[in-house]
Amino acid sequence: MSYFAMLPSLLCGTLLAAHDLRTRRVPRIWVAFGMVTQCAAFIIYGASHGRPWGFLAALGYAAFAALLQWLLSALRPGSLGFGDVTCAALVGQAVGWLGLMAFLSWWLLMGLIGLLWIGSWHVCSRLSRGTSSARTPSIRAPFVPVIVISGVCAVLLPGLLIF
């Protein structure tokens, strides 16, 4: 089953999401380790299943995901950090293994889940501070959990979105 080949990205992404929630940092060494192990898993899986160069397509999707995320962060500086860009490359590598439709589903889910996540994060941060004033700045929501959750949903629920 090709889903087992995506375990390095799932495990590393889950660790990154938990770490981002706690510390608001994304260790790039973890992302690099996850991408290298994911690439190795794809090479091994591809060689044993007649798809030895499939990992190159996954790396292309990873680069494209990082580029898109970087462009989004450049449009509005401060909205996304470089950790979000590198995490998008890690998850994009895994989702890209399944092809273009999974990749597009991932981006659509990331937008939908991200809107819900950011809205609920702002509401919860205001309630936890005990104020409802619109002038009070709220704490920025960590976005790595959204990237990982939407990637998992795009991989596990391919029939959910019909293009």
PDB file of C-alpha atoms in Angstrom:
ATOM      1  CA  MET A   1       0.000   0.000   0.000  1.00  0.00           C
ATOM      2  CA  SER A   2       1.457   3.346  -1.039  1.00  0.00           C
ATOM      3  CA  TYR A   3       0.141   5.055   2.097  1.00  0.00           C
ATOM      4  CA  PHE A   4       2.876   3.407   4.151  1.00  0.00           C
ATOM      5  CA  ALA A   5       5.449   5.100   1.948  1.00  0.00           C
ATOM      6  CA  MET A   6       4.183   8.451   3.266  1.00  0.00           C
ATOM      7  CA  LEU A   7       4.798   7.660   6.936  1.00  0.00           C
ATOM      8  CA  PRO A   8       7.974   9.779   7.250  1.00  0.00           C
ATOM      9  CA  SER A   9       6.080  12.927   6.251  1.00  0.00           C
ATOM     10  CA  LEU A  10       3.145  12.034   8.500  1.00  0.00           C
ATOM     11  CA  LEU A  11       5.328  11.421  11.532  1.00  0.00           C
ATOM     12  CA  CYS A  12       7.578  14.417  10.974  1.00  0.00           C
ATOM     13  CA  GLY A  13       4.605  16.660  10.165  1.00  0.00           C
ATOM     14  CA  THR A  14       2.812  15.596  13.337  1.00  0.00           C
ATOM     15  CA  LEU A  15       5.918  16.367  15.406  1.00  0.00           C
ATOM     16  CA  LEU A  16       6.312  19.727  13.688  1.00  0.00           C
ATOM     17  CA  ALA A  17       2.658  20.635  14.290  1.00  0.00           C
ATOM     18  CA  ALA A  18       2.909  19.773  17.978  1.00  0.00           C
ATOM     19  CA  HIS A  19       6.186  21.679  18.316  1.00  0.00           C
ATOM     20  CA  ASP A  20       4.732  24.701  16.502  1.00  0.00           C
ATOM     21  CA  LEU A  21       1.712  24.739  18.807  1.00  0.00           C
ATOM     22  CA  ARG A  22       3.936  24.690  21.893  1.00  0.00           C
ATOM     23  CA  THR A  23       6.858  26.903  20.910  1.00  0.00           C
ATOM     24  CA  ARG A  24       5.805  28.681  17.691  1.00  0.00           C
ATOM     25  CA  ARG A  25       9.013  27.450  16.027  1.00  0.00           C
ATOM     26  CA  VAL A  26       9.584  24.982  13.198  1.00  0.00           C
ATOM     27  CA  PRO A  27      13.031  23.367  13.400  1.00  0.00           C
ATOM     28  CA  ARG A  28      14.378  23.260   9.859  1.00  0.00           C
ATOM     29  CA  ILE A  29      16.608  20.309  10.699  1.00  0.00           C
ATOM     30  CA  TRP A  30      13.465  18.279  11.440  1.00  0.00           C
ATOM     31  CA  VAL A  31      12.009  19.305   8.083  1.00  0.00           C
ATOM     32  CA  ALA A  32      15.251  18.381   6.300  1.00  0.00           C
ATOM     33  CA  PHE A  33      15.365  15.008   8.064  1.00  0.00           C
ATOM     34  CA  GLY A  34      11.720  14.370   7.184  1.00  0.00           C
ATOM     35  CA  MET A  35      12.251  15.242   3.534  1.00  0.00           C
ATOM     36  CA  VAL A  36      15.355  13.053   3.217  1.00  0.00           C
ATOM     37  CA  THR A  37      13.672  10.066   4.867  1.00  0.00           C
ATOM     38  CA  GLN A  38      10.537  10.639   2.788  1.00  0.00           C
ATOM     39  CA  CYS A  39      12.616  10.701  -0.390  1.00  0.00           C
ATOM     40  CA  ALA A  40      14.352   7.477   0.659  1.00  0.00           C
ATOM     41  CA  ALA A  41      10.996   5.838   1.356  1.00  0.00           C
ATOM     42  CA  PHE A  42       9.710   6.877  -2.070  1.00  0.00           C
ATOM     43  CA  ILE A  43      12.860   5.564  -3.771  1.00  0.00           C
ATOM     44  CA  ILE A  44      12.546   2.204  -2.022  1.00  0.00           C
ATOM     45  CA  TYR A  45       8.813   1.949  -2.658  1.00  0.00           C
ATOM     46  CA  GLY A  46       9.149   3.102  -6.249  1.00  0.00           C
ATOM     47  CA  ALA A  47      11.956   0.677  -7.031  1.00  0.00           C
ATOM     48  CA  SER A  48       9.990  -2.250  -5.640  1.00  0.00           C
ATOM     49  CA  HIS A  49       6.759  -1.284  -7.434  1.00  0.00           C
ATOM     50  CA  GLY A  50       8.004  -0.311 -10.891  1.00  0.00           C
ATOM     51  CA  ARG A  51       8.055   3.451 -10.320  1.00  0.00           C
ATOM     52  CA  PRO A  52      11.745   4.150  -9.683  1.00  0.00           C
ATOM     53  CA  TRP A  53      11.670   7.837 -10.687  1.00  0.00           C
ATOM     54  CA  GLY A  54       8.393   8.759  -9.010  1.00  0.00           C
ATOM     55  CA  PHE A  55      10.251  10.466  -6.192  1.00  0.00           C
ATOM     56  CA  LEU A  56      11.360  13.176  -8.640  1.00  0.00           C
ATOM     57  CA  ALA A  57       7.747  14.178  -9.250  1.00  0.00           C
ATOM     58  CA  ALA A  58       7.193  14.305  -5.492  1.00  0.00           C
ATOM     59  CA  LEU A  59      10.241  16.564  -5.117  1.00  0.00           C
ATOM     60  CA  GLY A  60       8.877  18.794  -7.875  1.00  0.00           C
ATOM     61  CA  TYR A  61       5.570  19.132  -6.041  1.00  0.00           C
ATOM     62  CA  ALA A  62       7.496  19.873  -2.826  1.00  0.00           C
ATOM     63  CA  ALA A  63       9.407  22.690  -4.520  1.00  0.00           C
ATOM     64  CA  PHE A  64       6.214  24.054  -6.057  1.00  0.00           C
ATOM     65  CA  ALA A  65       4.411  23.961  -2.688  1.00  0.00           C
ATOM     66  CA  ALA A  66       7.285  25.803  -1.008  1.00  0.00           C
ATOM     67  CA  LEU A  67       7.329  28.387  -3.792  1.00  0.00           C
ATOM     68  CA  LEU A  68       3.569  28.978  -3.543  1.00  0.00           C
ATOM     69  CA  GLN A  69       3.713  29.268   0.232  1.00  0.00           C
ATOM     70  CA  TRP A  70       6.672  31.651   0.000  1.00  0.00           C
ATOM     71  CA  LEU A  71       4.790  33.801  -2.519  1.00  0.00           C
ATOM     72  CA  LEU A  72       1.784  33.919  -0.194  1.00  0.00           C
ATOM     73  CA  SER A  73       4.014  34.977   2.684  1.00  0.00           C
ATOM     74  CA  ALA A  74       5.612  37.665   0.495  1.00  0.00           C
ATOM     75  CA  LEU A  75       2.194  39.111  -0.393  1.00  0.00           C
ATOM     76  CA  ARG A  76       1.503  39.869   3.239  1.00  0.00           C
ATOM     77  CA  PRO A  77       4.733  39.987   5.255  1.00  0.00           C
ATOM     78  CA  GLY A  78       4.429  38.585   8.736  1.00  0.00           C
ATOM     79  CA  SER A  79       1.428  36.415   7.963  1.00  0.00           C
ATOM     80  CA  LEU A  80       3.386  33.224   7.340  1.00  0.00           C
ATOM     81  CA  GLY A  81       6.862  32.365   8.526  1.00  0.00           C
ATOM     82  CA  PHE A  82       9.669  30.472   6.862  1.00  0.00           C
ATOM     83  CA  GLY A  83       8.752  27.440   8.976  1.00  0.00           C
ATOM     84  CA  ASP A  84       5.383  27.343   7.245  1.00  0.00           C
ATOM     85  CA  VAL A  85       7.151  27.411   3.881  1.00  0.00           C
ATOM     86  CA  THR A  86       9.466  24.534   4.758  1.00  0.00           C
ATOM     87  CA  CYS A  87       6.631  22.504   6.265  1.00  0.00           C
ATOM     88  CA  ALA A  88       4.640  23.022   3.064  1.00  0.00           C
ATOM     89  CA  ALA A  89       7.569  21.502   1.168  1.00  0.00           C
ATOM     90  CA  LEU A  90       7.546  18.443   3.452  1.00  0.00           C
ATOM     91  CA  VAL A  91       3.803  17.861   3.165  1.00  0.00           C
ATOM     92  CA  GLY A  92       3.806  18.792  -0.524  1.00  0.00           C
ATOM     93  CA  GLN A  93       6.329  16.036  -1.160  1.00  0.00           C
ATOM     94  CA  ALA A  94       4.020  13.424   0.325  1.00  0.00           C
ATOM     95  CA  VAL A  95       0.835  14.743  -1.276  1.00  0.00           C
ATOM     96  CA  GLY A  96       2.606  15.227  -4.599  1.00  0.00           C
ATOM     97  CA  TRP A  97       3.379  11.515  -4.693  1.00  0.00           C
ATOM     98  CA  LEU A  98      -0.318  10.941  -5.372  1.00  0.00           C
ATOM     99  CA  GLY A  99      -0.490  13.416  -8.255  1.00  0.00           C
ATOM    100  CA  LEU A 100      -2.022  16.687  -9.289  1.00  0.00           C
ATOM    101  CA  MET A 101      -5.585  16.128  -8.032  1.00  0.00           C
ATOM    102  CA  ALA A 102      -4.377  15.275  -4.528  1.00  0.00           C
ATOM    103  CA  PHE A 103      -2.095  18.321  -4.628  1.00  0.00           C
ATOM    104  CA  LEU A 104      -4.947  20.633  -5.665  1.00  0.00           C
ATOM    105  CA  SER A 105      -7.236  19.075  -3.052  1.00  0.00           C
ATOM    106  CA  TRP A 106      -4.585  19.720  -0.420  1.00  0.00           C
ATOM    107  CA  TRP A 107      -4.393  23.418  -1.297  1.00  0.00           C
ATOM    108  CA  LEU A 108      -8.171  23.752  -1.323  1.00  0.00           C
ATOM    109  CA  LEU A 109      -8.447  21.991   2.031  1.00  0.00           C
ATOM    110  CA  MET A 110      -5.618  24.111   3.422  1.00  0.00           C
ATOM    111  CA  GLY A 111      -7.584  27.236   2.558  1.00  0.00           C
ATOM    112  CA  LEU A 112     -10.867  25.978   4.010  1.00  0.00           C
ATOM    113  CA  ILE A 113      -9.389  24.467   7.163  1.00  0.00           C
ATOM    114  CA  GLY A 114      -7.097  27.481   7.540  1.00  0.00           C
ATOM    115  CA  LEU A 115     -10.002  29.923   7.547  1.00  0.00           C
ATOM    116  CA  LEU A 116     -11.807  27.891  10.203  1.00  0.00           C
ATOM    117  CA  TRP A 117      -8.596  27.461  12.224  1.00  0.00           C
ATOM    118  CA  ILE A 118      -7.643  31.137  12.200  1.00  0.00           C
ATOM    119  CA  GLY A 119     -11.185  32.248  13.052  1.00  0.00           C
ATOM    120  CA  SER A 120     -11.518  29.857  15.951  1.00  0.00           C
ATOM    121  CA  TRP A 121      -7.979  30.677  17.157  1.00  0.00           C
ATOM    122  CA  HIS A 122      -8.827  34.367  17.365  1.00  0.00           C
ATOM    123  CA  VAL A 123     -12.086  33.684  19.182  1.00  0.00           C
ATOM    124  CA  CYS A 124     -10.386  31.353  21.660  1.00  0.00           C
ATOM    125  CA  SER A 125      -7.499  33.757  22.258  1.00  0.00           C
ATOM    126  CA  ARG A 126      -9.912  36.584  23.017  1.00  0.00           C
ATOM    127  CA  LEU A 127     -11.973  34.408  25.347  1.00  0.00           C
ATOM    128  CA  SER A 128      -8.903  33.157  27.185  1.00  0.00           C
ATOM    129  CA  ARG A 129      -7.764  36.733  27.823  1.00  0.00           C
ATOM    130  CA  GLY A 130     -11.202  37.687  29.072  1.00  0.00           C
ATOM    131  CA  THR A 131     -11.750  40.535  26.638  1.00  0.00           C
ATOM    132  CA  SER A 132     -14.006  40.950  23.666  1.00  0.00           C
ATOM    133  CA  SER A 133     -12.682  44.259  22.414  1.00  0.00           C
ATOM    134  CA  ALA A 134     -11.986  44.378  18.700  1.00  0.00           C
ATOM    135  CA  ARG A 135      -9.005  46.660  19.310  1.00  0.00           C
ATOM    136  CA  THR A 136      -7.126  44.099  21.353  1.00  0.00           C
ATOM    137  CA  PRO A 137      -4.557  42.419  19.096  1.00  0.00           C
ATOM    138  CA  SER A 138      -4.941  38.693  19.062  1.00  0.00           C
ATOM    139  CA  ILE A 139      -2.139  36.175  18.991  1.00  0.00           C
ATOM    140  CA  ARG A 140      -1.236  34.865  15.538  1.00  0.00           C
ATOM    141  CA  ALA A 141      -2.441  31.345  14.910  1.00  0.00           C
ATOM    142  CA  PRO A 142       0.205  28.706  14.190  1.00  0.00           C
ATOM    143  CA  PHE A 143      -0.344  27.430  10.653  1.00  0.00           C
ATOM    144  CA  VAL A 144       1.756  24.229  10.568  1.00  0.00           C
ATOM    145  CA  PRO A 145      -1.096  22.164  12.084  1.00  0.00           C
ATOM    146  CA  VAL A 146      -3.350  23.335   9.243  1.00  0.00           C
ATOM    147  CA  ILE A 147      -0.771  22.354   6.624  1.00  0.00           C
ATOM    148  CA  VAL A 148      -0.369  18.880   8.117  1.00  0.00           C
ATOM    149  CA  ILE A 149      -4.067  18.213   8.790  1.00  0.00           C
ATOM    150  CA  SER A 150      -5.096  19.294   5.304  1.00  0.00           C
ATOM    151  CA  GLY A 151      -2.336  17.132   3.827  1.00  0.00           C
ATOM    152  CA  VAL A 152      -3.576  14.100   5.734  1.00  0.00           C
ATOM    153  CA  CYS A 153      -7.146  14.796   4.640  1.00  0.00           C
ATOM    154  CA  ALA A 154      -6.095  15.200   0.996  1.00  0.00           C
ATOM    155  CA  VAL A 155      -4.283  11.850   1.106  1.00  0.00           C
ATOM    156  CA  LEU A 156      -6.931   9.887   2.999  1.00  0.00           C
ATOM    157  CA  LEU A 157     -10.048  11.365   1.415  1.00  0.00           C
ATOM    158  CA  PRO A 158      -9.331  11.518  -2.339  1.00  0.00           C
ATOM    159  CA  GLY A 159     -12.951  10.995  -3.295  1.00  0.00           C
ATOM    160  CA  LEU A 160     -14.187  13.821  -1.085  1.00  0.00           C
ATOM    161  CA  LEU A 161     -13.431  16.581  -3.575  1.00  0.00           C
ATOM    162  CA  ILE A 162     -14.463  16.166  -7.169  1.00  0.00           C
ATOM    163  CA  PHE A 163     -12.872  18.434  -9.730  1.00  0.00           C
TER     164      PHE A 163
END
